[in-house]
mmCIF file of C-alpha atoms and ligand atoms in Angstrom:
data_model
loop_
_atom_site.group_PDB
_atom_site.id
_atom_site.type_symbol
_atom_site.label_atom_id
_atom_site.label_comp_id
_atom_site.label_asym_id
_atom_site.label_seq_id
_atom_site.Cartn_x
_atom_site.Cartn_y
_atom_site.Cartn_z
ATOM 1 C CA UNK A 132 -166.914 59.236 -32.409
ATOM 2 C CA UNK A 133 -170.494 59.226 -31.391
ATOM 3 C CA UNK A 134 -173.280 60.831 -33.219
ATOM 4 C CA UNK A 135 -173.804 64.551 -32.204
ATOM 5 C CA UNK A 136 -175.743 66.071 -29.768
ATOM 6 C CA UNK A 137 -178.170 68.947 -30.061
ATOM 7 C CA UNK A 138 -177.438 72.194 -27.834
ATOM 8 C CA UNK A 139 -179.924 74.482 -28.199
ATOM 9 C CA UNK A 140 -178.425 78.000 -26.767
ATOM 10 C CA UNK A 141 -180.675 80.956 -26.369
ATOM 11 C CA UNK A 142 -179.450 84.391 -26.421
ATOM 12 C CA UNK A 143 -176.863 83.751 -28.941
ATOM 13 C CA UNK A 144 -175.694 87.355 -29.441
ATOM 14 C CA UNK A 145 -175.566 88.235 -26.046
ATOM 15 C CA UNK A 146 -172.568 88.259 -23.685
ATOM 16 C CA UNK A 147 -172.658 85.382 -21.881
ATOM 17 C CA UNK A 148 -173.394 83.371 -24.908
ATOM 18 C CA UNK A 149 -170.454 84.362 -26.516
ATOM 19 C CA UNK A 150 -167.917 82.447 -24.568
ATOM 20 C CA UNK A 151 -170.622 79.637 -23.646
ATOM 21 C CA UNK A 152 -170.852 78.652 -27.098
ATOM 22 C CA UNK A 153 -167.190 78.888 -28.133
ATOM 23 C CA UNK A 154 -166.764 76.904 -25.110
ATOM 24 C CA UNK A 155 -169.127 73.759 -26.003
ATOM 25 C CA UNK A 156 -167.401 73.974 -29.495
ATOM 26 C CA UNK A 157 -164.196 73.209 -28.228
ATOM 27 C CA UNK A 158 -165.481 69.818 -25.993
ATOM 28 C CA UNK A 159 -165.158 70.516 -22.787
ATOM 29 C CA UNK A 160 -168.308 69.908 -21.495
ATOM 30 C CA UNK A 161 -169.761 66.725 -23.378
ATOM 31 C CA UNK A 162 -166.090 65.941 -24.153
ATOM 32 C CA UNK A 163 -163.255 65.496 -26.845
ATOM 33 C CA UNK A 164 -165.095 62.887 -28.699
ATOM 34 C CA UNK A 165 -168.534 64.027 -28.543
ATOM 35 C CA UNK A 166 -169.918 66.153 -31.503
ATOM 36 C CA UNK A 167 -172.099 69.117 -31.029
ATOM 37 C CA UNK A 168 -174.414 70.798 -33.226
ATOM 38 C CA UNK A 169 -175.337 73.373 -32.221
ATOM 39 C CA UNK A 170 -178.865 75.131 -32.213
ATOM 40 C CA UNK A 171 -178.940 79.347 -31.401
ATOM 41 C CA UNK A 172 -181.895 81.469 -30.835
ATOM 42 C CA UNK A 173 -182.386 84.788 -31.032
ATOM 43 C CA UNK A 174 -184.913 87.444 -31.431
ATOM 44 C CA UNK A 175 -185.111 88.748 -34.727
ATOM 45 C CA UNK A 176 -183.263 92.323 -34.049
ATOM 46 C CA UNK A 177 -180.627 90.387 -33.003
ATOM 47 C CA UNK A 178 -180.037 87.691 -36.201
ATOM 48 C CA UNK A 179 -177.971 90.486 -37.423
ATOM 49 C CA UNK A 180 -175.332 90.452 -34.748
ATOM 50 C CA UNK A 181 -176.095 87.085 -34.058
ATOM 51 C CA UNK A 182 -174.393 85.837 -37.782
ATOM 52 C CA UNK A 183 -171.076 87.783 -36.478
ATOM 53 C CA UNK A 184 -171.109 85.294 -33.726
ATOM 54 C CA UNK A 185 -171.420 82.418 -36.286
ATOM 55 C CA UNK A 186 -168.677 84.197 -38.377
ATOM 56 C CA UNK A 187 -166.814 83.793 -35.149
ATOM 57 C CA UNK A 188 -167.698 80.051 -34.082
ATOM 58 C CA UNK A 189 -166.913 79.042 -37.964
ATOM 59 C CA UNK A 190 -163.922 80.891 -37.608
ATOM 60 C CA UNK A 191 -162.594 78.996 -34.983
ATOM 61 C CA UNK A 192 -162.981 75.792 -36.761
ATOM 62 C CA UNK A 193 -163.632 73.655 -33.888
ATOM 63 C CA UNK A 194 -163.610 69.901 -35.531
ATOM 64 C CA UNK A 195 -166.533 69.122 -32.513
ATOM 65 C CA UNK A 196 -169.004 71.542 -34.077
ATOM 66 C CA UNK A 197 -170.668 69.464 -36.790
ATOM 67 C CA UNK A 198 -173.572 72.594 -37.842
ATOM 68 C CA UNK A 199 -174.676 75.550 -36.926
ATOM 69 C CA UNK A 200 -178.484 76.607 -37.188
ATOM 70 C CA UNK A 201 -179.599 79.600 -36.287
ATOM 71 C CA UNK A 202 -183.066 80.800 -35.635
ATOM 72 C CA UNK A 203 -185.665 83.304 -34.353
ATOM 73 C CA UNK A 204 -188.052 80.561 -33.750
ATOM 74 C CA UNK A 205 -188.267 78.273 -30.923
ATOM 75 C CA UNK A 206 -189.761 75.396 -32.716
ATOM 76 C CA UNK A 207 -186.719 75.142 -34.773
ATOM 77 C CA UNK A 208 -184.264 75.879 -32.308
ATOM 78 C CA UNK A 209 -185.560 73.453 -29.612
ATOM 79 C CA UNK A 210 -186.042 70.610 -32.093
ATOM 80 C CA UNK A 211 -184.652 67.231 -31.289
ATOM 81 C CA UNK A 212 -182.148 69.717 -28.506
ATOM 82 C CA UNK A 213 -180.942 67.138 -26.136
ATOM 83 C CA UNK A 214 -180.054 69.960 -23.845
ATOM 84 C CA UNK A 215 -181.071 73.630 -23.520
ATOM 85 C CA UNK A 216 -179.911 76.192 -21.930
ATOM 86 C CA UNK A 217 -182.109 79.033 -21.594
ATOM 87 C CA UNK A 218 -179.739 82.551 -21.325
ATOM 88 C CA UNK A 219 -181.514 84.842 -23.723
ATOM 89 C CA UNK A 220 -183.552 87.753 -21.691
ATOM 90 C CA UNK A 221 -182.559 90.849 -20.233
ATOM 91 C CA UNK A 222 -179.806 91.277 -18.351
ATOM 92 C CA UNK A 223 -180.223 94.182 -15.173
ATOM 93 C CA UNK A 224 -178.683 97.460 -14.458
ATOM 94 C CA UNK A 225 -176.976 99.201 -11.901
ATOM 95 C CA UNK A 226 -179.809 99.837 -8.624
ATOM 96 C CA UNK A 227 -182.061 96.756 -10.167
ATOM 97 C CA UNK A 228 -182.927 93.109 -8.180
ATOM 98 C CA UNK A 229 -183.305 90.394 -10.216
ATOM 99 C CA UNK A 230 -186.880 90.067 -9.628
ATOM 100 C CA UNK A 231 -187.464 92.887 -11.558
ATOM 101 C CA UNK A 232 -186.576 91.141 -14.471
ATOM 102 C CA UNK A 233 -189.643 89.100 -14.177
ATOM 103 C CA UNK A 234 -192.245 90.754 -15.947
ATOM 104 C CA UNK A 235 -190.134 91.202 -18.906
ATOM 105 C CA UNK A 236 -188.515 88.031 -18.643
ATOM 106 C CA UNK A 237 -190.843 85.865 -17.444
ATOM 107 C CA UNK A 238 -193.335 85.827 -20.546
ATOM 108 C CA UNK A 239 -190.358 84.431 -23.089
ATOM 109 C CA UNK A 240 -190.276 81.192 -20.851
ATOM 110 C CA UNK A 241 -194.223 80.264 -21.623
ATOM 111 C CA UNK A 242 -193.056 80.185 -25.591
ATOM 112 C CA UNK A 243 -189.725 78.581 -24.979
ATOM 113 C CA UNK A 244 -191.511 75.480 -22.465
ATOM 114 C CA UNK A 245 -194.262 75.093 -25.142
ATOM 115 C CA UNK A 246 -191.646 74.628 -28.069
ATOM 116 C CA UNK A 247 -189.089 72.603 -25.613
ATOM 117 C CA UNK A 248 -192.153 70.539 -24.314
ATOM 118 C CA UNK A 249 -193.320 70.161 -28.244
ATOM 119 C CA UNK A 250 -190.195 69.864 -30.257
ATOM 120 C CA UNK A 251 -187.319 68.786 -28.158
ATOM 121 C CA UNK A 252 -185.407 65.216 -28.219
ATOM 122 C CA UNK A 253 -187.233 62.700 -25.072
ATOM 123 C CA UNK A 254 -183.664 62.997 -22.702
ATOM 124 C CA UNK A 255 -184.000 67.005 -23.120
ATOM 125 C CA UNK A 256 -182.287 68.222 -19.917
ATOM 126 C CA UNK A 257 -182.794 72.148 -19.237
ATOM 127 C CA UNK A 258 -180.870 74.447 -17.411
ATOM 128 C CA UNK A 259 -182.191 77.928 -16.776
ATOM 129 C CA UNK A 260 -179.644 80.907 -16.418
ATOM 130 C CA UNK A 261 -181.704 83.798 -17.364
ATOM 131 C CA UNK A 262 -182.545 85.730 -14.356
ATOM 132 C CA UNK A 263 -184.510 85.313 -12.315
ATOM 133 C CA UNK A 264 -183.849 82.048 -12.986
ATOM 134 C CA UNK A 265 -185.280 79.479 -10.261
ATOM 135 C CA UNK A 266 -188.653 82.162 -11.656
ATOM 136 C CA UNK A 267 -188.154 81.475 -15.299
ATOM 137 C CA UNK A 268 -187.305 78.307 -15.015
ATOM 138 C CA UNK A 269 -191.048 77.274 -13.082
ATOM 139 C CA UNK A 270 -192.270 79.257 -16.490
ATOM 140 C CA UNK A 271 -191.007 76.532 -18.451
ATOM 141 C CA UNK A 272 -191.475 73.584 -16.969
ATOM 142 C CA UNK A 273 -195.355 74.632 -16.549
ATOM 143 C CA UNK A 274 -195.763 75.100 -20.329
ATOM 144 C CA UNK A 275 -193.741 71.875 -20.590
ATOM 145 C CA UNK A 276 -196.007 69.427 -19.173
ATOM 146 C CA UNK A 277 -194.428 66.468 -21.021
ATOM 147 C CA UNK A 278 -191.152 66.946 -19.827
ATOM 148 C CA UNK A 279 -190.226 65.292 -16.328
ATOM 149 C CA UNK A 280 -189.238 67.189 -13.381
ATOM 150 C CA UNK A 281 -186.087 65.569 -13.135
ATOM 151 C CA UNK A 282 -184.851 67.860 -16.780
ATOM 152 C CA UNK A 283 -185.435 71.174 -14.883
ATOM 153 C CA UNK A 284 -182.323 73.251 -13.592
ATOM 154 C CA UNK A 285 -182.158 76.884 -12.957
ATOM 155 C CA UNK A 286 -178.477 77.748 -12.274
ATOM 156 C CA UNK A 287 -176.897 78.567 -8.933
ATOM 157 C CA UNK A 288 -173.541 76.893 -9.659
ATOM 158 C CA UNK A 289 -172.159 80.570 -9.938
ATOM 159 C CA UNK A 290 -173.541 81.203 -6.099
ATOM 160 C CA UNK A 291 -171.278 78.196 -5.152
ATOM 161 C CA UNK A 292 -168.158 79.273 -6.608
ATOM 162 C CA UNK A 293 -168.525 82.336 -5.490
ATOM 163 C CA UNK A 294 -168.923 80.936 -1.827
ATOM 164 C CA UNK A 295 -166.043 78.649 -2.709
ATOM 165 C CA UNK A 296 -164.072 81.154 -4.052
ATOM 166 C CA UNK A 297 -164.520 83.224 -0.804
ATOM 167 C CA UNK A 298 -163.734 81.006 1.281
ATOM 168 C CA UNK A 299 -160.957 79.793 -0.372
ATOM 169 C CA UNK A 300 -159.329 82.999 -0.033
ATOM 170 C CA UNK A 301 -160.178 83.592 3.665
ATOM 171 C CA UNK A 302 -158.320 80.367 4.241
ATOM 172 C CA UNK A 303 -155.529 81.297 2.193
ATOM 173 C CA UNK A 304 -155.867 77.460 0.671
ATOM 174 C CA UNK A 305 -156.348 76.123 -2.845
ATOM 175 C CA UNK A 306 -159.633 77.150 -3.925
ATOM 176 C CA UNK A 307 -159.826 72.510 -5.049
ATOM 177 C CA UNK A 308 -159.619 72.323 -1.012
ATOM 178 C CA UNK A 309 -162.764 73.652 -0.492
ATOM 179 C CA UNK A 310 -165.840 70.994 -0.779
ATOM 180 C CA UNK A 311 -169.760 70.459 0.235
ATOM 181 C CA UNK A 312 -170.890 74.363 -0.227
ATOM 182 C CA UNK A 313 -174.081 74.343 -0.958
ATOM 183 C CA UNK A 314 -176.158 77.061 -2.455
ATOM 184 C CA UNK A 315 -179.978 76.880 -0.881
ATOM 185 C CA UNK A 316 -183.187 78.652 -2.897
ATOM 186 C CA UNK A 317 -183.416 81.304 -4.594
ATOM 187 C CA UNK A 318 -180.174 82.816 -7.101
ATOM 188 C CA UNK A 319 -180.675 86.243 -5.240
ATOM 189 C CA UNK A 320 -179.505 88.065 -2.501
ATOM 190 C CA UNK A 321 -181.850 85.693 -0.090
ATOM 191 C CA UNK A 322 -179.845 82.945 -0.902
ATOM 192 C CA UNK A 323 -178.451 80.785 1.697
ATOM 193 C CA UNK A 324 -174.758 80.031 0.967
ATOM 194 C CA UNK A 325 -174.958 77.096 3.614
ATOM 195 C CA UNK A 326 -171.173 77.167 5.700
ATOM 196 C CA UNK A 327 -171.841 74.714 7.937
ATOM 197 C CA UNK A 328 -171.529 71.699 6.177
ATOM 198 C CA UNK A 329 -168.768 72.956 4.042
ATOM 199 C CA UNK A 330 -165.162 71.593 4.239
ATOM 200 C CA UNK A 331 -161.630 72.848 3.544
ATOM 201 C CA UNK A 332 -158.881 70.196 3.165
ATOM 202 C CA UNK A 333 -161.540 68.027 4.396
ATOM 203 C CA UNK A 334 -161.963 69.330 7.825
ATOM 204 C CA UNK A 335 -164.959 71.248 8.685
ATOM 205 C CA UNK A 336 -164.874 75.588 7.394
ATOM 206 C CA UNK A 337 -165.812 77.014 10.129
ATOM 207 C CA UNK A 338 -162.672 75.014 12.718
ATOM 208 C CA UNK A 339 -160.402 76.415 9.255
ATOM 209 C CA UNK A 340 -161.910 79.516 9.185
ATOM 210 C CA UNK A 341 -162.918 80.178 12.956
ATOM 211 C CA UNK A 342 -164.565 83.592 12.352
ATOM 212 C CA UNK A 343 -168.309 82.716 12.676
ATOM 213 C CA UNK A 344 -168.931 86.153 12.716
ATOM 214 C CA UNK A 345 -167.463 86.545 9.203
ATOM 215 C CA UNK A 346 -168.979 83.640 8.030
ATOM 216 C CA UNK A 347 -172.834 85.039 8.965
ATOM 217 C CA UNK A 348 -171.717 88.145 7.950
ATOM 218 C CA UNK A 349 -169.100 88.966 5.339
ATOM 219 C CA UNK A 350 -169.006 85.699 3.691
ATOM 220 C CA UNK A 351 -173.106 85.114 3.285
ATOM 221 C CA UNK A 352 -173.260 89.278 2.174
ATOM 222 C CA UNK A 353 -170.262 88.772 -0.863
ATOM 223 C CA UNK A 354 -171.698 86.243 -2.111
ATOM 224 C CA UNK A 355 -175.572 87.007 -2.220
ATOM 225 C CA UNK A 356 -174.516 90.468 -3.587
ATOM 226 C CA UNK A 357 -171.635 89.510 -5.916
ATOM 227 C CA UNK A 358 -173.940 89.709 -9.380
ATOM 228 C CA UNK A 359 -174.314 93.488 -8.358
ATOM 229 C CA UNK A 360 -170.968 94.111 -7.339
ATOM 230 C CA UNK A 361 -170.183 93.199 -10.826
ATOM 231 C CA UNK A 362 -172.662 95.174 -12.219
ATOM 232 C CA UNK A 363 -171.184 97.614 -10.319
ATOM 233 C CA UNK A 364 -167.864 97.164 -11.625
ATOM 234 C CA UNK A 365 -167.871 96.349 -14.881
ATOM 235 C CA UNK A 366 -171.305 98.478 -15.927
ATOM 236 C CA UNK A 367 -172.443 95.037 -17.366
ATOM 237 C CA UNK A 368 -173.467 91.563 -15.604
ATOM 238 C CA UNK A 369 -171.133 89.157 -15.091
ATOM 239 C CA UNK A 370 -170.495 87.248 -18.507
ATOM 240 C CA UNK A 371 -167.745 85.207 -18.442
ATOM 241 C CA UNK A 372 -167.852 83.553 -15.157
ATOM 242 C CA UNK A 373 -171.413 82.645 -15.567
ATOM 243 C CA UNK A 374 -170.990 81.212 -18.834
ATOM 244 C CA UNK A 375 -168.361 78.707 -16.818
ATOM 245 C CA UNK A 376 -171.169 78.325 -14.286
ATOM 246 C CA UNK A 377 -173.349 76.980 -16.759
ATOM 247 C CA UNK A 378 -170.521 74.849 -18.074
ATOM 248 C CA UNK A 379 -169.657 73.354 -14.757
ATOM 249 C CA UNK A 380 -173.653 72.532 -14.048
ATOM 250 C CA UNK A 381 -174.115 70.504 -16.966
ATOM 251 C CA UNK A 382 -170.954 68.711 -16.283
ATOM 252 C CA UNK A 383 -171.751 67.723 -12.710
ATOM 253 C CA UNK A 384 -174.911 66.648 -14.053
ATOM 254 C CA UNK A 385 -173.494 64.247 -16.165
ATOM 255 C CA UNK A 386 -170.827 63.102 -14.327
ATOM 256 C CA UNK A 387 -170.595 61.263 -10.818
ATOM 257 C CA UNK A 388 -169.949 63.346 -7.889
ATOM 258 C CA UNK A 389 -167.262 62.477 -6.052
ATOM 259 C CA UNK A 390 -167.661 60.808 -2.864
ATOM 260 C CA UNK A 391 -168.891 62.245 0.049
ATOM 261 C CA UNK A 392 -169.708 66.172 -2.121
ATOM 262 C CA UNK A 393 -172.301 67.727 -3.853
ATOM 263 C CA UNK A 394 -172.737 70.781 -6.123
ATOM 264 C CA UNK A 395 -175.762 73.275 -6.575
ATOM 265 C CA UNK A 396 -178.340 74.036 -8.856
ATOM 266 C CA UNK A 397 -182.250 74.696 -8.276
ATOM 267 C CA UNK A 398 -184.663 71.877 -9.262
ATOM 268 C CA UNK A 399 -188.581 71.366 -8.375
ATOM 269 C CA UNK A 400 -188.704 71.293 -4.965
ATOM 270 C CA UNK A 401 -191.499 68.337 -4.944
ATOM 271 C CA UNK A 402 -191.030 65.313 -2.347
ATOM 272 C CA UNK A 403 -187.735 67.180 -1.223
ATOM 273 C CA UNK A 404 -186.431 65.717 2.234
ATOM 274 C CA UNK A 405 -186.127 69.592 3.941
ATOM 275 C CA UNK A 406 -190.076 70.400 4.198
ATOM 276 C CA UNK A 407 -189.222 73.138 1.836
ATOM 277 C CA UNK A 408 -192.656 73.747 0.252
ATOM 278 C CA UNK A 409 -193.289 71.785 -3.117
ATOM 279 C CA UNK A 410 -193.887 73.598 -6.669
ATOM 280 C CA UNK A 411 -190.730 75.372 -6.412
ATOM 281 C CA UNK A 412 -187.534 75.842 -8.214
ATOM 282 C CA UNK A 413 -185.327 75.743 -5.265
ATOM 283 C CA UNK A 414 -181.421 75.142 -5.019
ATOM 284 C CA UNK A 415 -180.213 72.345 -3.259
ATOM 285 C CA UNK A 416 -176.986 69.863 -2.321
ATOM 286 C CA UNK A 417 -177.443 67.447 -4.992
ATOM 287 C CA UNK A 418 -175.186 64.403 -6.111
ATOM 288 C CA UNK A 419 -175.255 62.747 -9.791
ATOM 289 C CA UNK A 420 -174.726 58.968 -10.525
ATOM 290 C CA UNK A 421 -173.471 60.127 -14.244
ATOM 291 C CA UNK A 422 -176.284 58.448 -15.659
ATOM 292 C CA UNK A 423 -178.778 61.491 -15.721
ATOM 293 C CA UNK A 424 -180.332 60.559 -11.762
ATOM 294 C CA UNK A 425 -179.268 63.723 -9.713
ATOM 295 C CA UNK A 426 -180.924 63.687 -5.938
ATOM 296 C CA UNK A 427 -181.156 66.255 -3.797
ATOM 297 C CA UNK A 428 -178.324 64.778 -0.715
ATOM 298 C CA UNK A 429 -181.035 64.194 2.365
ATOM 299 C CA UNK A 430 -180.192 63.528 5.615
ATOM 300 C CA UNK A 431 -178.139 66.514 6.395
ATOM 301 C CA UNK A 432 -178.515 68.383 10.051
ATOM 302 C CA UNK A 433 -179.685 72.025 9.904
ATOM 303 C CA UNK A 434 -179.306 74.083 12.562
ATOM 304 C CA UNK A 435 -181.902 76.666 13.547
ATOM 305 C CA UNK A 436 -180.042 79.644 11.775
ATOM 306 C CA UNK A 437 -179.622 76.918 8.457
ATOM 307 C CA UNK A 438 -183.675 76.645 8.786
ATOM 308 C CA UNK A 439 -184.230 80.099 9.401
ATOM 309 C CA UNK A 440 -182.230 81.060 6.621
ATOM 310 C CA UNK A 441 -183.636 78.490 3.910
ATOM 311 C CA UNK A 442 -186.734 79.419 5.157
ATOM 312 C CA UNK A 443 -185.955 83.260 3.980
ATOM 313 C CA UNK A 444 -185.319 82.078 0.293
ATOM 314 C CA UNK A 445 -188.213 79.834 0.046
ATOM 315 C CA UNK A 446 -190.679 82.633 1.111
ATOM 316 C CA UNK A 447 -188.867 85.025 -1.689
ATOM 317 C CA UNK A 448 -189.216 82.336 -4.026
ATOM 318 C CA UNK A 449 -193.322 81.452 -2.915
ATOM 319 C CA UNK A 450 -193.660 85.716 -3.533
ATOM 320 C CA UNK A 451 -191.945 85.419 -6.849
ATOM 321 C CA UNK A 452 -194.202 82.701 -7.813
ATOM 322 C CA UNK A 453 -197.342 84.726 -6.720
ATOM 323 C CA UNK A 454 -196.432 87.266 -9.378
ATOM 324 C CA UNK A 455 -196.075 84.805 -12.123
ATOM 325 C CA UNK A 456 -199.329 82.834 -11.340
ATOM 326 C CA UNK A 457 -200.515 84.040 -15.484
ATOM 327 C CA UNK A 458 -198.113 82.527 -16.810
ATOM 328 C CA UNK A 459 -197.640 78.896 -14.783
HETATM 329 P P1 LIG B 103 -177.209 90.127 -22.885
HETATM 330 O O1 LIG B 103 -178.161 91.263 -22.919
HETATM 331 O O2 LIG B 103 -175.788 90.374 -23.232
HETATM 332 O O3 LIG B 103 -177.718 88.975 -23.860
HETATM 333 C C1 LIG B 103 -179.007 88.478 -23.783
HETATM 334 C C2 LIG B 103 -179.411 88.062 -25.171
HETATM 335 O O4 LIG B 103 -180.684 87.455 -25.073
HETATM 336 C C3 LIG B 103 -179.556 89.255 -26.136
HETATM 337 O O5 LIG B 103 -178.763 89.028 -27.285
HETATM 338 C C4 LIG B 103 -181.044 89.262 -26.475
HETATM 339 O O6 LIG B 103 -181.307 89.663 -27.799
HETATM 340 C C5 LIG B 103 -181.388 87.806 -26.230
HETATM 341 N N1 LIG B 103 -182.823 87.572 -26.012
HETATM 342 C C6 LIG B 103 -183.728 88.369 -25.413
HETATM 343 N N2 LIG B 103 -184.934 87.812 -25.450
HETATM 344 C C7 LIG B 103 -184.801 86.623 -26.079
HETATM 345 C C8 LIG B 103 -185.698 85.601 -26.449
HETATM 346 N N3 LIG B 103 -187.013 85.692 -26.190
HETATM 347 N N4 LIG B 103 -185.209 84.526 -27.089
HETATM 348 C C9 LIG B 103 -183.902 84.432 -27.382
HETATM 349 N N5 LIG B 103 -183.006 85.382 -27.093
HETATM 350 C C10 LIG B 103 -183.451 86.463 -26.428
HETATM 351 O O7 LIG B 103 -177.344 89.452 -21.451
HETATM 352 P P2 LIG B 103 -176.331 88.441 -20.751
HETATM 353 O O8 LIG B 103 -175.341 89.208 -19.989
HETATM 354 O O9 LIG B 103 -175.878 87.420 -21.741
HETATM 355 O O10 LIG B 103 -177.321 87.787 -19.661
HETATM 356 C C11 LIG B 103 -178.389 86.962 -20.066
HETATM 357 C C12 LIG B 103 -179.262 86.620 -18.865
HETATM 358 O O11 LIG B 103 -178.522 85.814 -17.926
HETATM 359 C C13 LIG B 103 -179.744 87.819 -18.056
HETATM 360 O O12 LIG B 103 -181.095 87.629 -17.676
HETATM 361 C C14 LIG B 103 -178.839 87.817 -16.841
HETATM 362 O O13 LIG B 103 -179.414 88.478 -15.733
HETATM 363 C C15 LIG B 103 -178.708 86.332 -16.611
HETATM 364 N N6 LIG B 103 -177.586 85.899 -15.770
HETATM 365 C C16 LIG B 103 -177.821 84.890 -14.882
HETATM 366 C C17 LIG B 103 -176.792 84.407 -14.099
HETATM 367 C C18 LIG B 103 -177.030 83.316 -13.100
HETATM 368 O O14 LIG B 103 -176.131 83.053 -12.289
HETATM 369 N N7 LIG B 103 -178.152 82.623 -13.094
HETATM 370 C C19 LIG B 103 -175.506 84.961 -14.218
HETATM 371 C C20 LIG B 103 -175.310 85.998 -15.128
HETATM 372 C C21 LIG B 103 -176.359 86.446 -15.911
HETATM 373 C C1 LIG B 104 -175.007 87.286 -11.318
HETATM 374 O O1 LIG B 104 -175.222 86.732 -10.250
HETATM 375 O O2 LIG B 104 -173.894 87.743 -11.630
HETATM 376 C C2 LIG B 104 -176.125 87.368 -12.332
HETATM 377 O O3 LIG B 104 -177.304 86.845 -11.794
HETATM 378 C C3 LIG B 104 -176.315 88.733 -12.892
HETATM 379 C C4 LIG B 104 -176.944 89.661 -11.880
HETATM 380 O O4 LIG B 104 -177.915 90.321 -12.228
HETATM 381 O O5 LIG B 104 -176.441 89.733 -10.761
#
């Protein structure tokens, strides 16, 4: 066995923490022979509920998990974390956007990138999933000036298997036969689920599907408004299924992509090959080689409704940045 690895997790008591963490316990992210310790923050009103969770994780006696610290402080919860994965922060309600969030949300992400940039391990890798999150995740990365761009990932991995998911079901196929969606700027309902490069059983969605006018409409809507539907639902954002979001990011970061796909996530939009504007967290196609280097996948044709509509999300994103310009 190798020596462990730090996961810091923030938001420990909350709901989607409490099947991400029981989930990196049992090795299915870094692996079966890859020990974790792990590393939980919380605020301090929460370290009560928070040492039920840890009641729970030591319950479960996962041989992977090798300790368990807790904190209220990000110094000690970020230090030597090889990953983090920023989750704590309010959640919305019924009738909210996400970008309301910001102005309570937002400030936590100035402490967190000052403690990631100051205490953290030198291959820290970051992945944002507190909404909003491509927002939050620009917090952090400016108040961690020593960390490289290439660490940065606010999650949209849920977007793309909710697209995949959708369109899975529309072709009455496997939901593993659908390939190359990609989820384009911001994790909100501007988002561009992109169709047109997408492929079920390896032939292009929309010959499978041949409902254009489903795909612009129906499809794009579910998904950009699935997190409220939830909400809707349930009374409570999703939990669960984002926790597996998070899950499958960090393993597509770390492992190749297969040949010829991609997955989603938002990353700095600097140098990127679409003339989408730079100093942006902005979701792209990306491929990994395994070894850490994920690029955005360049060279793909977008049509004038693609541009139109990554266009949309960018300008959402370039407003949401405007209102965050104290604390970048
Ligand atoms: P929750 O309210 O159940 O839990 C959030 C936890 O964060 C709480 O325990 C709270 O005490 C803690 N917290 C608040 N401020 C903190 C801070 N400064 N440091 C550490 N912990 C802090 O919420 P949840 O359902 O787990 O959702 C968490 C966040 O994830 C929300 O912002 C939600 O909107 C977002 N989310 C994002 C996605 C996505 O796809 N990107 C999906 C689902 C939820
Ligand atoms: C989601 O997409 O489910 C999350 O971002 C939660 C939300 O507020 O929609």
């Amino acid at each position: 066995m190798s020596n462990p690895i730090r996961v810091a997790v923030t938001g420990g008591a909350g709901q989607i923490a409490y099947s991400l963490l029981f989930r990196i316990g049992n090795g299915e992210v870094f692996g079966p022979e890859q020990p974790v310790i792990l590393q939980i923050l919380e605020i301090p009103q929460a370290m009560d509920a928070l040492k039920g969770v840890v009641m729970e994780l030591k319950d479960s006696a996962q041989p992977l998990v090798k300790d368990i610290i807790t904190s209220d402080d990000p110094n000690v919860a970020f230090k030597d974390a090889n990953w983090a994965i920023l989750v704590g922060g309010k959640p919305r309600g019924p009738g909210m956007v996400r970008a309301d969030l910001i102005a309570a949300n937002g400030p936590i992400f100035v402490d967190q990138g000052k403690a990631i940039n100051d205490h953290a391990a030198d291959d820290v890798r970051v992945v944002v999933v507190a909404n909003p999150c491509n927002s939050n995740c620009l917090v952090a990365k400016a108040n961690a000036p020593d960390v490289p761009a290439d660490r940065w990932f606010a999650m949209t991995r849920l977007d793309e298997n909710r697209a995949k998911s959708q369109l899975a079901d529309k072709a009455g196929v496997d939901v593993t036969e659908v390939t190359n969606v990609g989820i384009w700027g911001n994790h909100s309902a501007t988002q561009f689920p992109n169709f047109e490069h997408a492929k079920i059983g390896g032939k292009p969605a929309e010959e499978v599907i041949n409902d254009r006018e489903w795909l612009e409409g129906e499809f794009i809507t579910t998904v950009q408004k699935r997190g409220a539907a939830i909400i809707q639902a349930r009374g409570k954002s999703s939990a669960a299924s984002a926790a597996n979001a998070a899950l499958d990011t960090i393993r597509s970061i770390i492992t190749p992509t297969p040949e010829g796909d991609w997955f989603s996530a938002a990353i700095p939009s600097d140098g990127n090959p679409y003339g989408i504007e730079d100093g942006l967290m902005y979701s792209f196609p990306l491929r990994s080689d395994g070894n850490g280097n994920v690029e955005i996948v360049a060279g793909l044709d977008l049509t004038d409704y693609a541009v139109t509509k990554a266009k949309a999300t960018e300008e959402e994103l370039k407003g949401e940045r405007e209102a965050i310009t104290d604390l970048l």
